[in-house]
Amino acid sequence: MNAVEIEQAITDQRLSEQQRMEQQNATEPFFITEEIGAMMVAAGYEFEPPLIACTGRLRDVLGRMGDTELALQPGEIADQECARRQAACLSGG
């Protein structure tokens, strides 16, 4: 959904609530610029941007975790980090 489509979705009162939800749930990446944010607020949408932007890579974050903490993390990247550590232990690294 591009900026024009978003503006139309926000301002077009003829859209049903379901149509608005479908447009909001589009799979295309969506970034709220200051201009789009102002239009959304003017149309009655309330939202707060995240307090902290994530600037680190998950692989780096997991690499700094202890083994016990890492074992509790779900996901393929955590599994890969566990396997990497086990391989390093077995190879003496």
Tab-separated table of N, CA and C in Angstrom:
chain	number	residue	atom	x	y	z
A	1	MET	N	0.851	-1.165	0.000
A	1	MET	CA	0.000	0.000	0.000
A	1	MET	C	0.901	1.234	0.000
A	2	ASN	N	0.696	2.110	-0.955
A	2	ASN	CA	1.525	3.304	-1.018
A	2	ASN	C	0.840	4.452	-0.282
A	3	ALA	N	1.509	5.599	-0.220
A	3	ALA	CA	1.005	6.736	0.548
A	3	ALA	C	-0.354	7.222	0.035
A	4	VAL	N	-0.542	7.194	-1.270
A	4	VAL	CA	-1.821	7.638	-1.841
A	4	VAL	C	-2.947	6.703	-1.416
A	5	GLU	N	-2.708	5.409	-1.481
A	5	GLU	CA	-3.725	4.438	-1.070
A	5	GLU	C	-4.040	4.570	0.421
A	6	ILE	N	-3.021	4.840	1.221
A	6	ILE	CA	-3.240	5.012	2.656
A	6	ILE	C	-4.102	6.226	2.910
A	7	GLU	N	-3.775	7.323	2.236
A	7	GLU	CA	-4.569	8.535	2.414
A	7	GLU	C	-6.023	8.293	2.009
A	8	GLN	N	-6.228	7.572	0.905
A	8	GLN	CA	-7.587	7.268	0.466
A	8	GLN	C	-8.306	6.391	1.485
A	9	ALA	N	-7.589	5.419	2.029
A	9	ALA	CA	-8.201	4.517	3.013
A	9	ALA	C	-8.591	5.264	4.269
A	10	ILE	N	-7.765	6.223	4.659
A	10	ILE	CA	-8.041	6.976	5.883
A	10	ILE	C	-9.215	7.920	5.680
A	11	THR	N	-9.245	8.589	4.543
A	11	THR	CA	-10.238	9.640	4.329
A	11	THR	C	-11.540	9.148	3.704
A	12	ASP	N	-11.544	7.990	3.086
A	12	ASP	CA	-12.751	7.491	2.425
A	12	ASP	C	-13.676	6.842	3.454
A	13	GLN	N	-14.712	7.540	3.830
A	13	GLN	CA	-15.643	7.061	4.845
A	13	GLN	C	-16.553	5.954	4.322
A	14	ARG	N	-16.540	5.700	3.001
A	14	ARG	CA	-17.393	4.671	2.428
A	14	ARG	C	-16.838	3.273	2.645
A	15	LEU	N	-15.573	3.182	3.006
A	15	LEU	CA	-14.987	1.863	3.221
A	15	LEU	C	-15.552	1.231	4.480
A	16	SER	N	-15.822	-0.051	4.398
A	16	SER	CA	-16.283	-0.762	5.578
A	16	SER	C	-15.108	-0.972	6.522
A	17	GLU	N	-15.415	-1.284	7.761
A	17	GLU	CA	-14.360	-1.549	8.744
A	17	GLU	C	-13.496	-2.720	8.291
A	18	GLN	N	-14.115	-3.745	7.690
A	18	GLN	CA	-13.348	-4.899	7.216
A	18	GLN	C	-12.399	-4.492	6.097
A	19	GLN	N	-12.848	-3.649	5.175
A	19	GLN	CA	-11.974	-3.191	4.100
A	19	GLN	C	-10.788	-2.421	4.672
A	20	ARG	N	-11.038	-1.608	5.679
A	20	ARG	CA	-9.940	-0.864	6.303
A	20	ARG	C	-8.948	-1.815	6.967
A	21	MET	N	-9.464	-2.839	7.636
A	21	MET	CA	-8.585	-3.811	8.291
A	21	MET	C	-7.760	-4.569	7.257
A	22	GLU	N	-8.378	-4.930	6.131
A	22	GLU	CA	-7.655	-5.631	5.074
A	22	GLU	C	-6.535	-4.757	4.526
A	23	GLN	N	-6.804	-3.471	4.356
A	23	GLN	CA	-5.778	-2.570	3.849
A	23	GLN	C	-4.670	-2.391	4.876
A	24	GLN	N	-5.024	-2.368	6.143
A	24	GLN	CA	-4.015	-2.216	7.187
A	24	GLN	C	-3.156	-3.462	7.306
A	25	ASN	N	-3.716	-4.629	6.993
A	25	ASN	CA	-2.996	-5.879	7.128
A	25	ASN	C	-2.282	-6.296	5.839
A	26	ALA	N	-2.043	-5.348	4.955
A	26	ALA	CA	-1.357	-5.653	3.694
A	26	ALA	C	0.030	-6.212	3.992
A	27	THR	N	0.493	-7.092	3.137
A	27	THR	CA	1.785	-7.729	3.360
A	27	THR	C	2.957	-6.855	2.927
A	28	GLU	N	2.691	-5.801	2.213
A	28	GLU	CA	3.742	-4.899	1.757
A	28	GLU	C	4.311	-4.137	2.959
A	29	PRO	N	5.626	-3.928	3.009
A	29	PRO	CA	6.191	-3.159	4.126
A	29	PRO	C	5.549	-1.782	4.203
A	30	PHE	N	5.392	-1.299	5.397
A	30	PHE	CA	4.705	-0.037	5.599
A	30	PHE	C	5.495	0.808	6.586
A	31	PHE	N	5.851	2.005	6.180
A	31	PHE	CA	6.568	2.918	7.039
A	31	PHE	C	5.735	4.174	7.189
A	32	ILE	N	5.539	4.595	8.408
A	32	ILE	CA	4.726	5.780	8.656
A	32	ILE	C	5.647	6.987	8.693
A	33	THR	N	5.520	7.820	7.685
A	33	THR	CA	6.285	9.062	7.657
A	33	THR	C	5.569	10.074	8.537
A	34	GLU	N	6.214	11.190	8.805
A	34	GLU	CA	5.577	12.228	9.614
A	34	GLU	C	4.297	12.724	8.954
A	35	GLU	N	4.338	12.844	7.628
A	35	GLU	CA	3.166	13.322	6.887
A	35	GLU	C	2.000	12.333	7.001
A	36	ILE	N	2.289	11.047	6.788
A	36	ILE	CA	1.252	10.017	6.889
A	36	ILE	C	0.751	9.933	8.328
A	37	GLY	N	1.664	10.014	9.285
A	37	GLY	CA	1.273	9.984	10.696
A	37	GLY	C	0.332	11.124	11.035
A	38	ALA	N	0.614	12.315	10.527
A	38	ALA	CA	-0.250	13.473	10.780
A	38	ALA	C	-1.638	13.255	10.172
A	39	MET	N	-1.675	12.671	8.967
A	39	MET	CA	-2.977	12.391	8.341
A	39	MET	C	-3.756	11.356	9.159
A	40	MET	N	-3.053	10.349	9.655
A	40	MET	CA	-3.717	9.314	10.436
A	40	MET	C	-4.267	9.881	11.736
A	41	VAL	N	-3.500	10.723	12.403
A	41	VAL	CA	-3.963	11.350	13.645
A	41	VAL	C	-5.169	12.239	13.352
A	42	ALA	N	-5.106	13.001	12.266
A	42	ALA	CA	-6.222	13.879	11.888
A	42	ALA	C	-7.486	13.080	11.601
A	43	ALA	N	-7.322	11.844	11.101
A	43	ALA	CA	-8.464	10.993	10.790
A	43	ALA	C	-8.955	10.220	12.013
A	44	GLY	N	-8.274	10.389	13.154
A	44	GLY	CA	-8.741	9.742	14.372
A	44	GLY	C	-7.966	8.518	14.808
A	45	TYR	N	-6.951	8.132	14.055
A	45	TYR	CA	-6.133	6.989	14.457
A	45	TYR	C	-5.217	7.412	15.594
A	46	GLU	N	-5.052	6.527	16.550
A	46	GLU	CA	-4.141	6.783	17.656
A	46	GLU	C	-3.067	5.713	17.648
A	47	PHE	N	-1.841	6.117	17.705
A	47	PHE	CA	-0.740	5.171	17.761
A	47	PHE	C	0.460	5.872	18.367
A	48	GLU	N	1.360	5.072	18.884
A	48	GLU	CA	2.617	5.601	19.392
A	48	GLU	C	3.745	4.843	18.704
A	49	PRO	N	4.698	5.564	18.159
A	49	PRO	CA	5.838	4.876	17.558
A	49	PRO	C	6.654	4.187	18.649
A	50	PRO	N	7.435	3.188	18.301
A	50	PRO	CA	8.248	2.510	19.310
A	50	PRO	C	9.214	3.484	19.963
A	51	LEU	N	9.486	3.266	21.252
A	51	LEU	CA	10.385	4.151	21.975
A	51	LEU	C	11.830	3.991	21.501
A	52	ILE	N	12.206	2.761	21.182
A	52	ILE	CA	13.581	2.498	20.786
A	52	ILE	C	13.575	1.741	19.460
A	53	ALA	N	14.323	2.250	18.515
A	53	ALA	CA	14.463	1.532	17.250
A	53	ALA	C	15.526	0.452	17.430
A	54	CYS	N	15.272	-0.696	16.887
A	54	CYS	CA	16.228	-1.795	16.986
A	54	CYS	C	17.324	-1.577	15.955
A	55	THR	N	18.542	-1.473	16.428
A	55	THR	CA	19.649	-1.248	15.512
A	55	THR	C	20.636	-2.404	15.507
A	56	GLY	N	20.400	-3.403	16.353
A	56	GLY	CA	21.315	-4.544	16.418
A	56	GLY	C	20.787	-5.725	15.641
A	57	ARG	N	21.691	-6.605	15.260
A	57	ARG	CA	21.286	-7.826	14.572
A	57	ARG	C	20.979	-8.888	15.611
A	58	LEU	N	19.955	-9.682	15.365
A	58	LEU	CA	19.557	-10.728	16.297
A	58	LEU	C	20.718	-11.684	16.556
A	59	ARG	N	21.461	-12.004	15.524
A	59	ARG	CA	22.603	-12.916	15.683
A	59	ARG	C	23.615	-12.348	16.686
A	60	ASP	N	23.852	-11.034	16.652
A	60	ASP	CA	24.783	-10.407	17.594
A	60	ASP	C	24.229	-10.423	19.014
A	61	VAL	N	22.935	-10.173	19.139
A	61	VAL	CA	22.296	-10.191	20.462
A	61	VAL	C	22.388	-11.586	21.066
A	62	LEU	N	22.068	-12.603	20.281
A	62	LEU	CA	22.136	-13.980	20.777
A	62	LEU	C	23.563	-14.377	21.113
A	63	GLY	N	24.526	-13.870	20.361
A	63	GLY	CA	25.923	-14.182	20.607
A	63	GLY	C	26.416	-13.683	21.957
A	64	ARG	N	25.786	-12.633	22.481
A	64	ARG	CA	26.172	-12.081	23.781
A	64	ARG	C	25.481	-12.771	24.953
A	65	MET	N	24.514	-13.634	24.667
A	65	MET	CA	23.773	-14.333	25.727
A	65	MET	C	24.574	-15.504	26.262
A	66	GLY	N	24.315	-15.823	27.511
A	66	GLY	CA	24.893	-17.031	28.083
A	66	GLY	C	24.182	-18.255	27.521
A	67	ASP	N	24.771	-19.423	27.700
A	67	ASP	CA	24.203	-20.663	27.157
A	67	ASP	C	22.802	-20.945	27.689
A	68	THR	N	22.592	-20.730	28.992
A	68	THR	CA	21.285	-21.008	29.600
A	68	THR	C	20.213	-20.093	29.029
A	69	GLU	N	20.528	-18.811	28.939
A	69	GLU	CA	19.577	-17.843	28.395
A	69	GLU	C	19.296	-18.125	26.917
A	70	LEU	N	20.334	-18.477	26.178
A	70	LEU	CA	20.175	-18.787	24.755
A	70	LEU	C	19.274	-20.000	24.552
A	71	ALA	N	19.392	-20.989	25.411
A	71	ALA	CA	18.586	-22.213	25.285
A	71	ALA	C	17.093	-21.920	25.419
A	72	LEU	N	16.737	-20.830	26.061
A	72	LEU	CA	15.322	-20.473	26.253
A	72	LEU	C	14.741	-19.708	25.058
A	73	GLN	N	15.575	-19.275	24.142
A	73	GLN	CA	15.117	-18.454	23.016
A	73	GLN	C	14.558	-19.323	21.893
A	74	PRO	N	13.386	-18.960	21.374
A	74	PRO	CA	12.816	-19.715	20.249
A	74	PRO	C	13.412	-19.242	18.929
A	75	GLY	N	13.265	-20.037	17.922
A	75	GLY	CA	13.602	-19.602	16.577
A	75	GLY	C	14.833	-20.259	15.985
A	76	GLU	N	14.881	-20.195	14.660
A	76	GLU	CA	15.936	-20.837	13.893
A	76	GLU	C	17.304	-20.213	14.155
A	77	ILE	N	17.360	-18.899	14.294
A	77	ILE	CA	18.644	-18.239	14.509
A	77	ILE	C	19.228	-18.639	15.861
A	78	ALA	N	18.370	-18.752	16.886
A	78	ALA	CA	18.839	-19.207	18.199
A	78	ALA	C	19.340	-20.644	18.114
A	79	ASP	N	18.632	-21.476	17.366
A	79	ASP	CA	19.070	-22.866	17.174
A	79	ASP	C	20.429	-22.917	16.477
A	80	GLN	N	20.617	-22.056	15.487
A	80	GLN	CA	21.889	-22.014	14.773
A	80	GLN	C	23.026	-21.574	15.696
A	81	GLU	N	22.743	-20.618	16.571
A	81	GLU	CA	23.763	-20.150	17.508
A	81	GLU	C	24.128	-21.259	18.493
A	82	CYS	N	23.134	-22.016	18.957
A	82	CYS	CA	23.410	-23.154	19.850
A	82	CYS	C	24.297	-24.178	19.140
A	83	ALA	N	23.963	-24.490	17.889
A	83	ALA	CA	24.744	-25.460	17.116
A	83	ALA	C	26.160	-24.945	16.882
A	84	ARG	N	26.305	-23.643	16.612
A	84	ARG	CA	27.623	-23.059	16.402
A	84	ARG	C	28.480	-23.186	17.674
A	85	ARG	N	27.859	-22.929	18.829
A	85	ARG	CA	28.598	-23.042	20.090
A	85	ARG	C	28.998	-24.485	20.376
A	86	GLN	N	28.092	-25.411	20.095
A	86	GLN	CA	28.410	-26.817	20.333
A	86	GLN	C	29.554	-27.267	19.421
A	87	ALA	N	29.517	-26.849	18.180
A	87	ALA	CA	30.574	-27.199	17.228
A	87	ALA	C	31.913	-26.600	17.671
A	88	ALA	N	31.869	-25.372	18.201
A	88	ALA	CA	33.099	-24.725	18.660
A	88	ALA	C	33.682	-25.461	19.856
A	89	CYS	N	32.802	-25.950	20.756
A	89	CYS	CA	33.268	-26.712	21.922
A	89	CYS	C	33.892	-28.030	21.490
A	90	LEU	N	33.273	-28.705	20.531
A	90	LEU	CA	33.760	-29.997	20.067
A	90	LEU	C	35.089	-29.877	19.308
A	91	SER	N	35.241	-28.735	18.620
A	91	SER	CA	36.472	-28.569	17.844
A	91	SER	C	37.578	-27.919	18.665
A	92	GLY	N	37.250	-27.598	19.921
A	92	GLY	CA	38.266	-27.007	20.793
A	92	GLY	C	38.405	-25.517	20.635
A	93	GLY	N	37.427	-24.861	19.984
A	93	GLY	CA	37.494	-23.418	19.747
A	93	GLY	C	36.760	-22.664	20.706
